[in-house]
Coordinates of C-alpha atoms in Angstrom, one line a residue:
X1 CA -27.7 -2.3 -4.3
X2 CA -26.1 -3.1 -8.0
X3 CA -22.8 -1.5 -7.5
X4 CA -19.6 -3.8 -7.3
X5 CA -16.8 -3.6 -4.9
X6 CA -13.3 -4.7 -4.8
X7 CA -11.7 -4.8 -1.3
X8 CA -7.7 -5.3 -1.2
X9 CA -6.1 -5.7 1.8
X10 CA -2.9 -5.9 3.3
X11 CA -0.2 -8.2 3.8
X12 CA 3.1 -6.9 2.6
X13 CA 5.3 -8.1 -0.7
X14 CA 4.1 -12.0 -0.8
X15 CA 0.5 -10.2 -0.5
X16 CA 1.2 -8.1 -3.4
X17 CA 2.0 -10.8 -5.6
X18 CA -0.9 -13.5 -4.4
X19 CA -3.2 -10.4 -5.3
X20 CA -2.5 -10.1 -8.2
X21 CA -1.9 -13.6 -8.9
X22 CA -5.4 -14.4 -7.9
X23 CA -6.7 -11.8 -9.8
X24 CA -4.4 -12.8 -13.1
X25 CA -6.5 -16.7 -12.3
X26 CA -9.7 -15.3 -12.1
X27 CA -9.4 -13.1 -15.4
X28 CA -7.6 -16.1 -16.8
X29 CA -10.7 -18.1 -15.9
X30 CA -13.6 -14.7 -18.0
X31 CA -13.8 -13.0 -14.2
X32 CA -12.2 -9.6 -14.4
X33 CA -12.7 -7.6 -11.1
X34 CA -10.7 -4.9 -11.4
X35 CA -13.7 -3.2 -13.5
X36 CA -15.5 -3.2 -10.0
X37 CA -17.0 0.0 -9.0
X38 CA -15.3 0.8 -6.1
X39 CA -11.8 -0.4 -5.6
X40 CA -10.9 -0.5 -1.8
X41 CA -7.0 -0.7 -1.2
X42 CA -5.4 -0.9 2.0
X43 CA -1.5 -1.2 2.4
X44 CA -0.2 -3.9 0.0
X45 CA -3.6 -3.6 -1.6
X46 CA -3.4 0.3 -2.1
X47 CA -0.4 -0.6 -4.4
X48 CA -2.4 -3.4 -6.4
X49 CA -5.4 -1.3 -6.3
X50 CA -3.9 1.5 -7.8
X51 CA -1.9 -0.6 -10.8
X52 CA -5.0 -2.2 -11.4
X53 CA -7.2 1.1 -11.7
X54 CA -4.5 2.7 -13.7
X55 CA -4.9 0.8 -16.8
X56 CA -1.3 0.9 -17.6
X57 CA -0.6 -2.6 -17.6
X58 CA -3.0 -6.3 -18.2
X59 CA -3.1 -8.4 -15.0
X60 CA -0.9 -10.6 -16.9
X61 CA 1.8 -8.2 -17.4
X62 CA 1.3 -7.3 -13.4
X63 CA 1.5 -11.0 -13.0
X64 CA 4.6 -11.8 -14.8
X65 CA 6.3 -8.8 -13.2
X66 CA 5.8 -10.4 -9.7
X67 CA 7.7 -13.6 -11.4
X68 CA 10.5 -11.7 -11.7
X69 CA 14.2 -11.7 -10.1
X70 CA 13.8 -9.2 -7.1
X71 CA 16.3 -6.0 -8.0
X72 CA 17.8 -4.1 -5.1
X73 CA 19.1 -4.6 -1.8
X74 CA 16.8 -7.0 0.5
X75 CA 13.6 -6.6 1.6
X76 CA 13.0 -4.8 5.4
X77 CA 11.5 -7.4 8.0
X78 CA 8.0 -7.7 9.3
X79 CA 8.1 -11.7 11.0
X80 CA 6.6 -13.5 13.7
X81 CA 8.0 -11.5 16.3
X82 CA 6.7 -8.0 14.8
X83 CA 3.5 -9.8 14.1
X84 CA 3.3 -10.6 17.9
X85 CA 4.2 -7.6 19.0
X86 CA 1.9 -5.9 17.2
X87 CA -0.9 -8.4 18.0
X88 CA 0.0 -8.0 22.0
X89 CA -0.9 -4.3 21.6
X90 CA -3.7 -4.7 19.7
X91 CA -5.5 -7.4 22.6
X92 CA -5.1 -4.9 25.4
X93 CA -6.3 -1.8 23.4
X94 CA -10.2 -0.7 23.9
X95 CA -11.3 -0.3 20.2
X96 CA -9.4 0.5 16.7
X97 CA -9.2 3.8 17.1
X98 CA -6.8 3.7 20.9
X99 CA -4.9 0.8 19.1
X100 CA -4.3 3.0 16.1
X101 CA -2.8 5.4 18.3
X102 CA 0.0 3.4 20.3
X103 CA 0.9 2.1 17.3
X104 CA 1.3 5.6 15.8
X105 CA 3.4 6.5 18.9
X106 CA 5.5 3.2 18.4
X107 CA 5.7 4.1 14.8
X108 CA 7.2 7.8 15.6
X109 CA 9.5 6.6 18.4
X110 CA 11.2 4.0 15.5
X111 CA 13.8 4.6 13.8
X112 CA 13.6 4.3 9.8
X113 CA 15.2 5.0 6.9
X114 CA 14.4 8.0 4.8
X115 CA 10.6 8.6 3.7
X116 CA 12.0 10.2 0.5
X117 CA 13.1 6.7 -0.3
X118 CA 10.0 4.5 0.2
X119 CA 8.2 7.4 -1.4
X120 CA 11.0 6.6 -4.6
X121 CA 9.8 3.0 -4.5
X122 CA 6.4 3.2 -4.2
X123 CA 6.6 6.0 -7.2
X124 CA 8.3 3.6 -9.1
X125 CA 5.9 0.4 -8.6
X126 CA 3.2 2.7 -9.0
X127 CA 4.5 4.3 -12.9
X128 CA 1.3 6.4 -12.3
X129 CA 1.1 9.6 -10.6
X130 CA -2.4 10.8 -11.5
X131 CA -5.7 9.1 -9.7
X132 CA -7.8 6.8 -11.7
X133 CA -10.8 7.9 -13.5
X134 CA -12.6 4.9 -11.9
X135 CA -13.5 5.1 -7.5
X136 CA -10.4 4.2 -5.6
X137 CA -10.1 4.3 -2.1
X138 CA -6.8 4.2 -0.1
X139 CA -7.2 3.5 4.0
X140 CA -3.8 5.1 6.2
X141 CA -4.3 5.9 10.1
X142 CA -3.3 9.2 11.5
X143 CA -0.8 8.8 14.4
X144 CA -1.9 11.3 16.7
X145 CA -5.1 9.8 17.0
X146 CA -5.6 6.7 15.9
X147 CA -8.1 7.5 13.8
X148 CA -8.7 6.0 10.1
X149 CA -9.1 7.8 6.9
X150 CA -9.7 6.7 3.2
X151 CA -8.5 8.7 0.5
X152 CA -9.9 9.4 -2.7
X153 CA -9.4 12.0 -6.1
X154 CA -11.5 14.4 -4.1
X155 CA -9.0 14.5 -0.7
X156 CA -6.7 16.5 -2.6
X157 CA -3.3 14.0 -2.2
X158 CA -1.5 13.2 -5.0
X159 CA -1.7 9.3 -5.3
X160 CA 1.7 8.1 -4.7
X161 CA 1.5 10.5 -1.0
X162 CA -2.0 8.2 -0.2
X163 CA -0.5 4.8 -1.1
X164 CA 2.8 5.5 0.3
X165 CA 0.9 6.2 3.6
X166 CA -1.2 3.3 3.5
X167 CA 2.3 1.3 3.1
X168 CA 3.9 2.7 6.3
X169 CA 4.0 0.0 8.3
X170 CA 5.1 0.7 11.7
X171 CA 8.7 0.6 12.9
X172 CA 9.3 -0.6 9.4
X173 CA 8.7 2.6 7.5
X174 CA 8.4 6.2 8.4
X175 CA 4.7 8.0 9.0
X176 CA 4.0 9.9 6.1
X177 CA 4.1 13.4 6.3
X178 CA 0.2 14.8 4.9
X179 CA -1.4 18.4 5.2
X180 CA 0.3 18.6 8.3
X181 CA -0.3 15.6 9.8
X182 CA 1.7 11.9 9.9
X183 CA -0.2 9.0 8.6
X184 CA 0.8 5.5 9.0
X185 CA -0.4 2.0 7.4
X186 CA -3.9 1.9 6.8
X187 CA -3.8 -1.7 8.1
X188 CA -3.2 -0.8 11.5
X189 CA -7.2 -0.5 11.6
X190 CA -8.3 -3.4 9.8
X191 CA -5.8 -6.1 7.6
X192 CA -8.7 -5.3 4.8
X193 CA -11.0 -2.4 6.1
X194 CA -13.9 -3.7 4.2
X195 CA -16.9 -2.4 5.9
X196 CA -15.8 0.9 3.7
X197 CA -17.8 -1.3 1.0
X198 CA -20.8 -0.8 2.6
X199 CA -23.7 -0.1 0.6
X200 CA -22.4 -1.9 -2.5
X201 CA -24.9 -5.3 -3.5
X202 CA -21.6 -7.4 -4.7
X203 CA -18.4 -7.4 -3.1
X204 CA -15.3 -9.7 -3.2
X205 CA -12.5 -9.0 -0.5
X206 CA -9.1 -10.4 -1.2
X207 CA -7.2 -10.2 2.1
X208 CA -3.2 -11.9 2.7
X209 CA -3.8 -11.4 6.4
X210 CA -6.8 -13.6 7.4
X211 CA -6.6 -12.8 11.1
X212 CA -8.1 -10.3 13.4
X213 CA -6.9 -10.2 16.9
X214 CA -8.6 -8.1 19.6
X215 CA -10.6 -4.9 18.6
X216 CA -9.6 -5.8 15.1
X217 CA -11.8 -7.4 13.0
X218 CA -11.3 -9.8 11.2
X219 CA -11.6 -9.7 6.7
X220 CA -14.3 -12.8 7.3
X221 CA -16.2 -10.8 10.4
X222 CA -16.0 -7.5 8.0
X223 CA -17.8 -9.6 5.7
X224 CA -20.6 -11.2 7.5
X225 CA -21.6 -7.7 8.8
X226 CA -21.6 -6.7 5.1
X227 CA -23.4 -9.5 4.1
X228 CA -26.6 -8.9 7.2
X229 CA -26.7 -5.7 5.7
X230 CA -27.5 -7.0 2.6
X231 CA -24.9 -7.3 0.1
X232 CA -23.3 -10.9 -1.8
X233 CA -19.6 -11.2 -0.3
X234 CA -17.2 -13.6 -0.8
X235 CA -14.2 -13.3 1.3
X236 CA -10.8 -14.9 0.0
X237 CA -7.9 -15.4 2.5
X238 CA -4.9 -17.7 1.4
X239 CA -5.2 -21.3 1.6
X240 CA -2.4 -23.2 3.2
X241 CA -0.3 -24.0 0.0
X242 CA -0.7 -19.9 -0.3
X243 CA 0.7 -19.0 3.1
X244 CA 3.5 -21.7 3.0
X245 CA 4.6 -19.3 -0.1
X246 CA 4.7 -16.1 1.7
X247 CA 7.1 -17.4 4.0
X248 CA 8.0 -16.0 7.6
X249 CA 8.7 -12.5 6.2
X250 CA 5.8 -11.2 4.3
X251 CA 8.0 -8.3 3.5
X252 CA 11.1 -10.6 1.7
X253 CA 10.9 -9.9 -2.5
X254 CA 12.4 -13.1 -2.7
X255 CA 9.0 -14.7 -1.6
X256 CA 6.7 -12.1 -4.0
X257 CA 7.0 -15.1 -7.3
X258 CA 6.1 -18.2 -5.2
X259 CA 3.2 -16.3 -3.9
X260 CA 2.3 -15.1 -7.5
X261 CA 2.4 -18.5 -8.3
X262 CA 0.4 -19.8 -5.2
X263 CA -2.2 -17.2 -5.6
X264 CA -3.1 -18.1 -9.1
X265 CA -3.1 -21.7 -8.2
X266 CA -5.8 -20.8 -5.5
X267 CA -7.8 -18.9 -8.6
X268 CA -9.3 -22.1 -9.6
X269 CA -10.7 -22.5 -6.2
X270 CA -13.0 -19.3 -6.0
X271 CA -13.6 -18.6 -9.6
X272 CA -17.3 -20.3 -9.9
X273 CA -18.2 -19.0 -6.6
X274 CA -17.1 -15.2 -8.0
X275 CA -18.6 -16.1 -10.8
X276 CA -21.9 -16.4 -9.4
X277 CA -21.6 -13.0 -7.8
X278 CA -19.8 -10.8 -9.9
X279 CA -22.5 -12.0 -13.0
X280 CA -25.2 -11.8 -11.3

């Protein structure tokens, strides 16, 4: 097992922008890991996944983008209470799969704005409508059944349809509407979904959302299983200076630069352990 994996998970705008500041730190520091193999992105991480694949823009250019004044009207709202709530269903579901589903329900019952909207926005974060030449995969949940998928350039979605999905965080945004059926945020089975990585030697998972909670598992638990089966895995999860920056809202754009900031702080932290692996 020589092949390198990238995992990305989710954790809404502050995650996005302590992504990519980490990975800005690490390629600051001679450790580039968006030239991994397999690129694993899951909601906020679908997004950075796909800018980094794309080849469009440096990591410092992504980085200095996340510095800048928010534009637009404010962000939606995920806090403490929506965290709860979704953490309540979560400890009295069986497995991944039944909790998938009631949150798919909860996630149709809600009422949104427009999916043509946040399929606008993610288009235009994105600036790329075409897959990457390179292995990307981008987690969403179907909300009939709970059940997870991971697309690729072979499922035949266009890109911006896959990450938009992966994005639809319930009774935030709308389910996405996908070969006929309604997908919802890929982090509604796993904050990081990184036993997709399986069968890879060298993996690195950056994950906002440390926590697992119920049948959930948790980024550090995905990676000890990866690690028995014997891969190298370093799992990164954001230190306390890190989740001071994202705030109570991980969805508020006024947050996304301190997190930036915060995540390349926490570069210096990880790069010799990464180092290790990813050179190897």
């Amino acid at each position: 097992m020589a092949e390198t994996a990238l995992v990305l998970g989710g954790g809404g705008l502050t995650g996005i922008g302590w992504e990519i500041g980490l990975l800005a730190g690490l390629a600051t520091a001679g450790i580039d890991l968006t030239g991994a193999d397999l690129v694993i992105g899951t909601s906020a991480g679908s997004i950075v996944g796909a800018q980094v694949t794309s080849g469009r823009h440096t990591l410092e250019e992504m980085y200095e983008r996340q510095l800048a004044a928010p534009q637009g009207p404010p962000g939606a709202r995920m806090g403490p209470a929506a965290m709860a709530r979704f953490a309540a269903i979560a400890l009295s579901s069986r497995d991944a799969v039944s909790f998938g589903a009631r949150m798919g329900r909860l996630a149709l019952a809600a009422r949104t704005g427009p999916g043509a909207d946040q399929r606008a926005v993610i288009a235009r974060t994105l600036g790329a409508a075409d897959w990457p030449t390179r292995r990307l995969m981008i987690t969403a949940v179907d909300s009939a059944t709970g059940e997870r998928t991971a697309f690729d350039d072979t499922s035949g979605v266009a890109l911006v349809d896959a990450v938009t999905a992966s994005c639809a965080v319930p009774g935030v945004f709308p389910p996405v509407a996908i070969d006929g059926k309604r997908w919802i945020d890929g982090g509604v089975h796993s904050s990081a979904n990184a036993d997709l990585a399986a069968g890879y030697g060298r993996v690195v998972v950056i994950a906002p959302m440390a926590a697992g909670g119920g049948p959930i598992a948790a980024p550090r638990t995905q990676g000890e299983r990866l690690a028995r089966q014997g891969a190298t895995v370093c799992v990164i999860t954001p230190d306390r200076a890190a989740r001071e920056a994202f705030g109570r809202n991980v969805l508020d754009p006024t947050k996304r630069a301190a997190a930036a900031r915060a995540g390349r702080r926490q570069s210096t932290t990880h790069a010799e352990d990464i180092r290790r692996i990813w050179s190897d």
